PDB file of C-alpha atoms in Angstrom:
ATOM      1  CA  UNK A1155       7.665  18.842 -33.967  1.00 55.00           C
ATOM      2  CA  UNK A1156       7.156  21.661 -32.730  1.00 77.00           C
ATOM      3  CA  UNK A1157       3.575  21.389 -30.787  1.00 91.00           C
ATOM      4  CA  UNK A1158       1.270  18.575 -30.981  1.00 95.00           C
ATOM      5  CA  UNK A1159      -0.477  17.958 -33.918  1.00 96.00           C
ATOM      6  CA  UNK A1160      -3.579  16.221 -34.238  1.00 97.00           C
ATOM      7  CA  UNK A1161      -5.942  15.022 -37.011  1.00 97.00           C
ATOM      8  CA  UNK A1162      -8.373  15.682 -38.595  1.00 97.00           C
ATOM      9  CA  UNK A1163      -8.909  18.861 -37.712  1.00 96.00           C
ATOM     10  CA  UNK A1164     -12.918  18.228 -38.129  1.00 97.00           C
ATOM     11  CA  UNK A1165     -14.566  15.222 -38.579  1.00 98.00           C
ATOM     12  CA  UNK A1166     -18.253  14.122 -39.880  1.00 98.00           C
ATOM     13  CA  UNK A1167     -19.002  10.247 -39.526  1.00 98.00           C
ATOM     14  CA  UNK A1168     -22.404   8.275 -40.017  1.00 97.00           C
ATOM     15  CA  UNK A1169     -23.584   6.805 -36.739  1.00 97.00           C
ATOM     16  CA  UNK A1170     -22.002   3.381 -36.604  1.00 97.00           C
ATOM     17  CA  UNK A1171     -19.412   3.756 -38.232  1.00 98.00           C
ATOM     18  CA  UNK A1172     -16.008   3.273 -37.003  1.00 98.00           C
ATOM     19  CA  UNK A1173     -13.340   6.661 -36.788  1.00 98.00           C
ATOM     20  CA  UNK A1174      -9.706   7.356 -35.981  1.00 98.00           C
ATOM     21  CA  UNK A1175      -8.126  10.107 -34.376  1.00 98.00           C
ATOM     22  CA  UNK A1176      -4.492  11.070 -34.236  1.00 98.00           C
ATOM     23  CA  UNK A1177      -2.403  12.486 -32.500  1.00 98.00           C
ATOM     24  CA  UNK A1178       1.629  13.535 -32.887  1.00 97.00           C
ATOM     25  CA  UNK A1179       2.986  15.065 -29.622  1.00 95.00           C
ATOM     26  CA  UNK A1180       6.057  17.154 -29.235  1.00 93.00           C
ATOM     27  CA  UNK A1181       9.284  15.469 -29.981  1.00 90.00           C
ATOM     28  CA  UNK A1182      10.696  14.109 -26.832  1.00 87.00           C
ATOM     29  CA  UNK A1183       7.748  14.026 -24.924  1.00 89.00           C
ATOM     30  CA  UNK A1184       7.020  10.381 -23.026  1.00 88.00           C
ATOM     31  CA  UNK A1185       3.222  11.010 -21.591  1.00 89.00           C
ATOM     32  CA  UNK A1186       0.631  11.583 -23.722  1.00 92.00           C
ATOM     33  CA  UNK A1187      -3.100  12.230 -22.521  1.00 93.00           C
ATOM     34  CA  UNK A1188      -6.642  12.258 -24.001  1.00 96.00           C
ATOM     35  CA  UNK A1189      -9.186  14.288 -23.456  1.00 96.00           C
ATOM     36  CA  UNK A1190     -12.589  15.123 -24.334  1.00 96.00           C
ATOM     37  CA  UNK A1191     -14.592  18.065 -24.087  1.00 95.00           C
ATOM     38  CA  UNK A1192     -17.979  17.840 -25.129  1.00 90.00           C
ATOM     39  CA  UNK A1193     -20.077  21.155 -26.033  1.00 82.00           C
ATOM     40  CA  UNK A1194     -20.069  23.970 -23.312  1.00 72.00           C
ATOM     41  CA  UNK A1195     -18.523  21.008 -20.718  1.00 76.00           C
ATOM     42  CA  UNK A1196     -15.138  20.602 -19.092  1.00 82.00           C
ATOM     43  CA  UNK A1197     -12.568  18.044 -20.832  1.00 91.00           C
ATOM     44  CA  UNK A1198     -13.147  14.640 -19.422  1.00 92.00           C
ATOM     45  CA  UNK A1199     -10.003  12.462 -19.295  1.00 92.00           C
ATOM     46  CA  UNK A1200      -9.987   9.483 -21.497  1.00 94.00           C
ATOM     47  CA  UNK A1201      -5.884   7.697 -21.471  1.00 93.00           C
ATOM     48  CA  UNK A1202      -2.905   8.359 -20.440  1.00 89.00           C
ATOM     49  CA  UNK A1203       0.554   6.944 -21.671  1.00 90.00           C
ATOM     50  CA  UNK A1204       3.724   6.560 -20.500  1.00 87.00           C
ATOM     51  CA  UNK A1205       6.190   5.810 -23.608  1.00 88.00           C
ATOM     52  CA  UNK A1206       4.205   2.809 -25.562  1.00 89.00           C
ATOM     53  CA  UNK A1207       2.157   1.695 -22.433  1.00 88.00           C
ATOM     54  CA  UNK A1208      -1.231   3.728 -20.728  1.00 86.00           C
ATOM     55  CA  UNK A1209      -1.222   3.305 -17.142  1.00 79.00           C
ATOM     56  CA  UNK A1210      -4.633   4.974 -16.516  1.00 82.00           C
ATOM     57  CA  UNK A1211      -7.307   3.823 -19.195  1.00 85.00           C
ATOM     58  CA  UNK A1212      -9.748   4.562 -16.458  1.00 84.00           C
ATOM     59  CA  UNK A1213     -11.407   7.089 -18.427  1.00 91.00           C
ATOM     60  CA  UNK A1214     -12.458   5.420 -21.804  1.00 94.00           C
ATOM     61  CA  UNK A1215     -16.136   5.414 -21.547  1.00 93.00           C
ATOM     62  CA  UNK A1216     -17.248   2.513 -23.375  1.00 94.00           C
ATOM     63  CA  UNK A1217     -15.178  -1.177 -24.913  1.00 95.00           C
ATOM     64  CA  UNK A1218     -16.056   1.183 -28.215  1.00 97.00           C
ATOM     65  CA  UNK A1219     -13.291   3.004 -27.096  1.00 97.00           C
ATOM     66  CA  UNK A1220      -9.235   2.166 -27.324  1.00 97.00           C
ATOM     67  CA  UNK A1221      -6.240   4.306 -28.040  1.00 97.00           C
ATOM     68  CA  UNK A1222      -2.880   3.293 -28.588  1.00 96.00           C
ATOM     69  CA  UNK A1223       0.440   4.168 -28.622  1.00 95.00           C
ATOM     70  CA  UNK A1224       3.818   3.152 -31.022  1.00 90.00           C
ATOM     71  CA  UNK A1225       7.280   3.800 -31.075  1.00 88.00           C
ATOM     72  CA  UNK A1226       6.305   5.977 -28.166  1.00 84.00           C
ATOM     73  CA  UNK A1227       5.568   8.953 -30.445  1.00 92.00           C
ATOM     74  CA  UNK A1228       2.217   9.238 -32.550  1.00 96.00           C
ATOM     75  CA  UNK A1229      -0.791   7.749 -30.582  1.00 97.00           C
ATOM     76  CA  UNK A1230      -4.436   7.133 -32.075  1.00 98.00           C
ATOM     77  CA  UNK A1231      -7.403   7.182 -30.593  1.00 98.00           C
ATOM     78  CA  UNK A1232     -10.616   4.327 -31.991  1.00 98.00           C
ATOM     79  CA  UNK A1233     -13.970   4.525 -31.823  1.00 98.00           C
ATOM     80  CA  UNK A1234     -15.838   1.790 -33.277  1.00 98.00           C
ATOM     81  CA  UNK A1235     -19.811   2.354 -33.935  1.00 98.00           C
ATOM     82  CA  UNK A1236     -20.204   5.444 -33.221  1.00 98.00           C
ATOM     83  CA  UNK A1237     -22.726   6.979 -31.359  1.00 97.00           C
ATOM     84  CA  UNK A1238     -24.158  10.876 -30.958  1.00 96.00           C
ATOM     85  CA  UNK A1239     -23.112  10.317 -27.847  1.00 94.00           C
ATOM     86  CA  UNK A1240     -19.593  10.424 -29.091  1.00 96.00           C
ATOM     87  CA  UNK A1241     -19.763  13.710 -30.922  1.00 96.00           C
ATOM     88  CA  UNK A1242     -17.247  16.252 -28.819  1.00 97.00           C
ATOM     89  CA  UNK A1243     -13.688  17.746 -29.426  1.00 96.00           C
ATOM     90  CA  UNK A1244     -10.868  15.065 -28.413  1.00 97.00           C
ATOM     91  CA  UNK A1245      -8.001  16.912 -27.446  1.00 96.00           C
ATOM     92  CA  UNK A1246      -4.343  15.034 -26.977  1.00 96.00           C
ATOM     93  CA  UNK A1247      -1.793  16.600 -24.859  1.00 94.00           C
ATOM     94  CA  UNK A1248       1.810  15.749 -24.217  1.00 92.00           C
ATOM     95  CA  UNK A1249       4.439  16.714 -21.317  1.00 88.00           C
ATOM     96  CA  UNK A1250       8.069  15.167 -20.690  1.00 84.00           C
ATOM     97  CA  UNK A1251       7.747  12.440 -18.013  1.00 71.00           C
ATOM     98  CA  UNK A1252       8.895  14.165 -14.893  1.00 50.00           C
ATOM     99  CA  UNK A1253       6.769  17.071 -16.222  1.00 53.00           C
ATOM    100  CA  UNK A1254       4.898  19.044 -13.160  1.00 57.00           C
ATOM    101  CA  UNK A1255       4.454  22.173 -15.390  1.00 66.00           C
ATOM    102  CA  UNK A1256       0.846  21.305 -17.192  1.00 67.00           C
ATOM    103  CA  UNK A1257       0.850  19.942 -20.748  1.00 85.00           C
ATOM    104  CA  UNK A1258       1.072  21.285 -24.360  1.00 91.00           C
ATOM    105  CA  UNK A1259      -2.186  20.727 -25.717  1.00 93.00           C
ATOM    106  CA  UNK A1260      -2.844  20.262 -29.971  1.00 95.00           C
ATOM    107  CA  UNK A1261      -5.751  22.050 -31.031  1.00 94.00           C
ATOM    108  CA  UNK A1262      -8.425  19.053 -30.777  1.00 95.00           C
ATOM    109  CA  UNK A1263     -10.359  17.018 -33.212  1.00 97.00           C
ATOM    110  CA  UNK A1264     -14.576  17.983 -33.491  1.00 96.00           C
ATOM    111  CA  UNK A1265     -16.020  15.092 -34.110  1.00 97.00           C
ATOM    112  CA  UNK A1266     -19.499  14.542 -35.112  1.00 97.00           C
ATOM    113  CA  UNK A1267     -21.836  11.741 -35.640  1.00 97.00           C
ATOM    114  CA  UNK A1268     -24.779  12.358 -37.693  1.00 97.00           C
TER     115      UNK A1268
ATOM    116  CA  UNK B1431     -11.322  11.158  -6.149  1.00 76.00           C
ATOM    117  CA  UNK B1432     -10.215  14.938  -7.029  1.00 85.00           C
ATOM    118  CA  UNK B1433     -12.930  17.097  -7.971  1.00 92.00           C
ATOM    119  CA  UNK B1434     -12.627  20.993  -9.296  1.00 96.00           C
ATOM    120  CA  UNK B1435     -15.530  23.396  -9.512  1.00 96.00           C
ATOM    121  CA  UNK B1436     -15.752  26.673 -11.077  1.00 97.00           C
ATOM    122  CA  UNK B1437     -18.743  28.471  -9.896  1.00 96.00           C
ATOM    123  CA  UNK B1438     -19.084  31.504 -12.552  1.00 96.00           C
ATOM    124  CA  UNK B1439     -20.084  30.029 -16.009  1.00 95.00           C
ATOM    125  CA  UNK B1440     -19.939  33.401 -17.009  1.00 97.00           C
ATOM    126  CA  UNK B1441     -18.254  36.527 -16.244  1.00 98.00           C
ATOM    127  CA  UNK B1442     -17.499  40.035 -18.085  1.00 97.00           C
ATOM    128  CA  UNK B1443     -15.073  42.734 -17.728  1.00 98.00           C
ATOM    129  CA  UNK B1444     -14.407  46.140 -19.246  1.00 98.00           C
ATOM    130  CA  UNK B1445     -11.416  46.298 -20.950  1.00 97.00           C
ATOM    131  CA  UNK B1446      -8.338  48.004 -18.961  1.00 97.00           C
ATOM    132  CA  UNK B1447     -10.479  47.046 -15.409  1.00 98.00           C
ATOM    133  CA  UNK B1448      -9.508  43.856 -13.166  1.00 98.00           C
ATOM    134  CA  UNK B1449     -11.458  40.639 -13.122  1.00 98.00           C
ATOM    135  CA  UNK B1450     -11.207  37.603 -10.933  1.00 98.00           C
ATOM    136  CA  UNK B1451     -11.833  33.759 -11.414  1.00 98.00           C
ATOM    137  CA  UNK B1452     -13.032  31.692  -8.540  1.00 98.00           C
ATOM    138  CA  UNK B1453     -12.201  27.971  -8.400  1.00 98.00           C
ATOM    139  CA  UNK B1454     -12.508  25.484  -5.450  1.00 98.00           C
ATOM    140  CA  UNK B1455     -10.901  21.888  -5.314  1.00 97.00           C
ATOM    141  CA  UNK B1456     -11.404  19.061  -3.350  1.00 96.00           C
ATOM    142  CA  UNK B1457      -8.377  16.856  -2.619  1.00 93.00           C
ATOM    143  CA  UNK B1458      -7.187  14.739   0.931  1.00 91.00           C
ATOM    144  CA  UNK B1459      -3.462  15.198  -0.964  1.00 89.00           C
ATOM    145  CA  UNK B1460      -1.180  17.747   0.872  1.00 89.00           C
ATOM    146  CA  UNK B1461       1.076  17.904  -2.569  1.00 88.00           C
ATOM    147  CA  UNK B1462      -0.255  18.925  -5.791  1.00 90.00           C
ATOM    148  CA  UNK B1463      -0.212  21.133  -8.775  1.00 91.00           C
ATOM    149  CA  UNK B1464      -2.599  23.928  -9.717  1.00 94.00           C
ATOM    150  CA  UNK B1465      -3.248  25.682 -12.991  1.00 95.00           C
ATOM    151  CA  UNK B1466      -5.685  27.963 -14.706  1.00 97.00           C
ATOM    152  CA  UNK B1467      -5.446  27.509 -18.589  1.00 95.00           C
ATOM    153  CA  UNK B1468      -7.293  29.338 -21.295  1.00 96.00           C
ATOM    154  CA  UNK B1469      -8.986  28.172 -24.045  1.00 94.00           C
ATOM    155  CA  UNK B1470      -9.899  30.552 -27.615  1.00 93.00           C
ATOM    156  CA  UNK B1471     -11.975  29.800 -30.041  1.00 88.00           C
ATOM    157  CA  UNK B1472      -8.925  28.174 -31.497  1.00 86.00           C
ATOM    158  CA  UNK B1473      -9.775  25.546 -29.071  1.00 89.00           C
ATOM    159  CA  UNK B1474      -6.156  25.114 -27.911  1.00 88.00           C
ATOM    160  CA  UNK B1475      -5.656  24.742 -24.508  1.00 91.00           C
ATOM    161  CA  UNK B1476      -2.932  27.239 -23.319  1.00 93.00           C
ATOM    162  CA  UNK B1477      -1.335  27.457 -20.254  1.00 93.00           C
ATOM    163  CA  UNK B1478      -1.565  30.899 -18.079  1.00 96.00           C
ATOM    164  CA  UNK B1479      -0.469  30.032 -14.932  1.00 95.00           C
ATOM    165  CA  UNK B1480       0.695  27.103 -12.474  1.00 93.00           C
ATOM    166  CA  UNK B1481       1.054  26.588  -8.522  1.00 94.00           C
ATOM    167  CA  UNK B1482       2.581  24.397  -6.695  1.00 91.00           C
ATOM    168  CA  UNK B1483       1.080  23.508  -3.156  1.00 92.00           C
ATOM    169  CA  UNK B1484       4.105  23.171  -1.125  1.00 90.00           C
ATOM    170  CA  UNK B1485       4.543  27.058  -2.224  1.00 89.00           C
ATOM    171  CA  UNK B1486       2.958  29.934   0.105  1.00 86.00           C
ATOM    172  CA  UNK B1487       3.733  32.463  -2.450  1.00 92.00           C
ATOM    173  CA  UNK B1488       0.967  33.349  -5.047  1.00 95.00           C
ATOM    174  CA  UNK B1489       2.094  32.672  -8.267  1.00 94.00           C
ATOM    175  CA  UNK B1490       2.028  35.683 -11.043  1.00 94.00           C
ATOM    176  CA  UNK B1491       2.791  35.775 -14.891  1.00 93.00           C
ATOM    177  CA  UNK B1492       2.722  39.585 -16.017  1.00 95.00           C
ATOM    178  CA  UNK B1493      -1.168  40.581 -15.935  1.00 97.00           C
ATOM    179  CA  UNK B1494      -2.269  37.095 -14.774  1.00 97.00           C
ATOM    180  CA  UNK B1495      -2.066  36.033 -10.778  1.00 97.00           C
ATOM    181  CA  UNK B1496      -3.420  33.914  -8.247  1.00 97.00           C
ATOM    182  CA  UNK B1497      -4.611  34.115  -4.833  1.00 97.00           C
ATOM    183  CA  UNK B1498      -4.025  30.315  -3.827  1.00 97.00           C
ATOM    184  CA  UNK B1499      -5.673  29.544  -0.350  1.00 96.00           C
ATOM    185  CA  UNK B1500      -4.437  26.143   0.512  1.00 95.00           C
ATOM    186  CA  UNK B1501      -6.471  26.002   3.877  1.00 95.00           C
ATOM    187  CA  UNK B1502      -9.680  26.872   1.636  1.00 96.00           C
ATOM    188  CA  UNK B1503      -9.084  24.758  -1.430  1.00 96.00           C
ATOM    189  CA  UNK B1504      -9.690  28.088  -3.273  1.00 97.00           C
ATOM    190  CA  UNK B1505      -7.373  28.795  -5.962  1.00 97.00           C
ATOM    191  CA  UNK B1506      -8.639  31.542  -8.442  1.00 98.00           C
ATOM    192  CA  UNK B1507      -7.279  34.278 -11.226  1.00 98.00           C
ATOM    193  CA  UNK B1508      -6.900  37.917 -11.069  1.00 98.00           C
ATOM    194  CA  UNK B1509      -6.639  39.706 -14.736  1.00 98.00           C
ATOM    195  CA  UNK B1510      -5.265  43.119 -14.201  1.00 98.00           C
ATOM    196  CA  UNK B1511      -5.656  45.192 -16.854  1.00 98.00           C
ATOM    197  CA  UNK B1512      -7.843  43.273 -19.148  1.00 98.00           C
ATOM    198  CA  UNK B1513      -7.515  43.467 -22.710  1.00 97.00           C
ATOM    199  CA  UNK B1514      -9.859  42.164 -25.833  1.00 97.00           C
ATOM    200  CA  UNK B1515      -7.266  39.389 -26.553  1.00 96.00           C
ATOM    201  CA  UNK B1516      -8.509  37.958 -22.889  1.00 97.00           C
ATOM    202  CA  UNK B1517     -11.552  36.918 -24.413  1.00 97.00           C
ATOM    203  CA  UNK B1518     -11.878  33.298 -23.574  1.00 97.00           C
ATOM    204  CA  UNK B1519     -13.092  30.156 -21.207  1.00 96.00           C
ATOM    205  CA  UNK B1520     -10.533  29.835 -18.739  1.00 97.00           C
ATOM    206  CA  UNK B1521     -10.253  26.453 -17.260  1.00 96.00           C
ATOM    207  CA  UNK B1522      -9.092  25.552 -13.448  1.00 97.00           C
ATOM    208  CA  UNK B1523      -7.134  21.822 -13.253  1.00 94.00           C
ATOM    209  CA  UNK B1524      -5.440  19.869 -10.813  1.00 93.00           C
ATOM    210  CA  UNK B1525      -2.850  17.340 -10.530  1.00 90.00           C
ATOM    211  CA  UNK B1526      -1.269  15.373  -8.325  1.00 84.00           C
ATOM    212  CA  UNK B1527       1.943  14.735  -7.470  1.00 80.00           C
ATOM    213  CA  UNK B1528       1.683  11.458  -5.855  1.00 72.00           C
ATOM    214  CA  UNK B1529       3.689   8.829  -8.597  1.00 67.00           C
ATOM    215  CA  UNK B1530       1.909   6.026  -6.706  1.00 66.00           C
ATOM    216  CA  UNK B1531      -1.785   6.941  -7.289  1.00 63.00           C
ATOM    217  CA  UNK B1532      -4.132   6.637  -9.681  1.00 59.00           C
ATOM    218  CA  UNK B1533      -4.539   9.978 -10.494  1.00 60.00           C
ATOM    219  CA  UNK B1534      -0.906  10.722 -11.395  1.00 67.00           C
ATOM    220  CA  UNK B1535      -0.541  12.157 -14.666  1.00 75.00           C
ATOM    221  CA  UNK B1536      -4.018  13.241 -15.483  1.00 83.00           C
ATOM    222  CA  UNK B1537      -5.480  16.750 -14.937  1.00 89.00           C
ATOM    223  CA  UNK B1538      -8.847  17.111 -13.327  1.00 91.00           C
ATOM    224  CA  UNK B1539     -10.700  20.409 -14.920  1.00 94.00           C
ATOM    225  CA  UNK B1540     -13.386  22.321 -13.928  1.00 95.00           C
ATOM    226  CA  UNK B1541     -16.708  22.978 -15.734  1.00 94.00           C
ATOM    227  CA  UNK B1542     -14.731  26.200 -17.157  1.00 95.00           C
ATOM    228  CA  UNK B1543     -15.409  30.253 -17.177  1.00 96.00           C
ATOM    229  CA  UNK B1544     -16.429  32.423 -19.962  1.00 96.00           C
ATOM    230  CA  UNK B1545     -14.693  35.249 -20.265  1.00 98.00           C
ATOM    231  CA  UNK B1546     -16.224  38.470 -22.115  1.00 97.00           C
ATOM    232  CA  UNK B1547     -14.255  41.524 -22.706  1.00 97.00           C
ATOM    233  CA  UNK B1548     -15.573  44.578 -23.653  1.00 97.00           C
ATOM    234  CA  UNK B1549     -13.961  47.284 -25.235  1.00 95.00           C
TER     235      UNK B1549
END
């Protein structure tokens, strides 16, 4: 497509429930990142992929959280029982591999647990 | 580990005047990327301007430039001519260039700067 897309565009879950996020990056593009940027903060990094595999998971807070990749395109991001903890944007960003030139960025999923 | 700190949580500038960004980085790597990158209320992340390390010359996009002091770690934004549609947080990052580290592929931001304009 055209930029990345990623969805929902907001999302409300109960605390302890479980949530996906989603995220389609530009057509062509092999690395794919997470972020998350909680209110007023800087974005923390979460995952990063190369094609179908993530080379740096160093991020991911919490075994609550896992992401994954397939066919090397769309990429989802899990959290299982969520916490308020969790309750930030997640913005996904993609670049082509041998990109030095920053990252396109989709506009970000709010997420909040009430 | 690569850290990046923006000092000014908040800044304002009349509109048509100049206003500059400070960010500092820490980093023992001699090769790396630089970028400032703004962020609306849209909450998309746009890119304003990049710098490569191995580059002496300041990097400029139209209003938007850099005074990149490698010595210093300093790396911050100059917005000439400031307009309303500046209105933002502006975000400092880092990469690094080194394929065989950990930190390859992942930006390292800064706490961010909010931008007022007024008109």
């Amino acid at each position: 497509g055209a930029g990345v897309s990623q969805s929902p565009s907001n999302k409300v879950t109960e605390k302890g429930k479980d949530v996906e996020l989603r995220c389609d990056p530009i057509s062509g593009h092999t690395a794919l990142y997470w972020y998350r940027q909680s209110l007023g903060q800087g974005l923390e990094f979460l995952i990063y992929f190369q094609g179908n595999s993530a080379p740096d998971k160093s991020g991911l807070p919490s075994d609550r959280f896992s992401a994954e990749r397939t066919g090397g395109s769309v990429s989802t991001l899990t959290i299982q029982r969520t916490q308020q903890e969790d309750s930030a944007v997640y913005l996904c960003a993609s670049s082509r591999r041998t990109g030095g030139y920053g990252y396109t960025f989709g506009s970000g999923t709010r997420l909040t647990v009430v | 580990a690569q850290t990046v700190t923006q000092s000014q949580p908040e800044m304002s500038v009349q509109e048509a005047e100049t206003v500059t960004l400070s960010c500092t980085y820490d980093t023992s790597e001699s090769d790396y990327y630089l970028f400032w990158y703004k962020q609306p209320p849209s909450r998309q992340m746009i890119l304003v301007i990049r710098q490569e390390a191995y580059k002496q010359q300041n990097a400029t996009e139209n209003r938007f430039s850099v005074n990149f002091q490698k010595a210093a770690k300093s790396f911050s934004l100059k917005i000439s001519d400031s307009q309303l549609g500046d209105a933002a947080m502006y975000f400092c990052a880092y990469r690094s260039t080194n394929a065989g580290g950990t930190s390859y592929g992942k930006l390292t931001f800064g706490q961010g700067t909010i931008l007022t304009v007024h008109p």
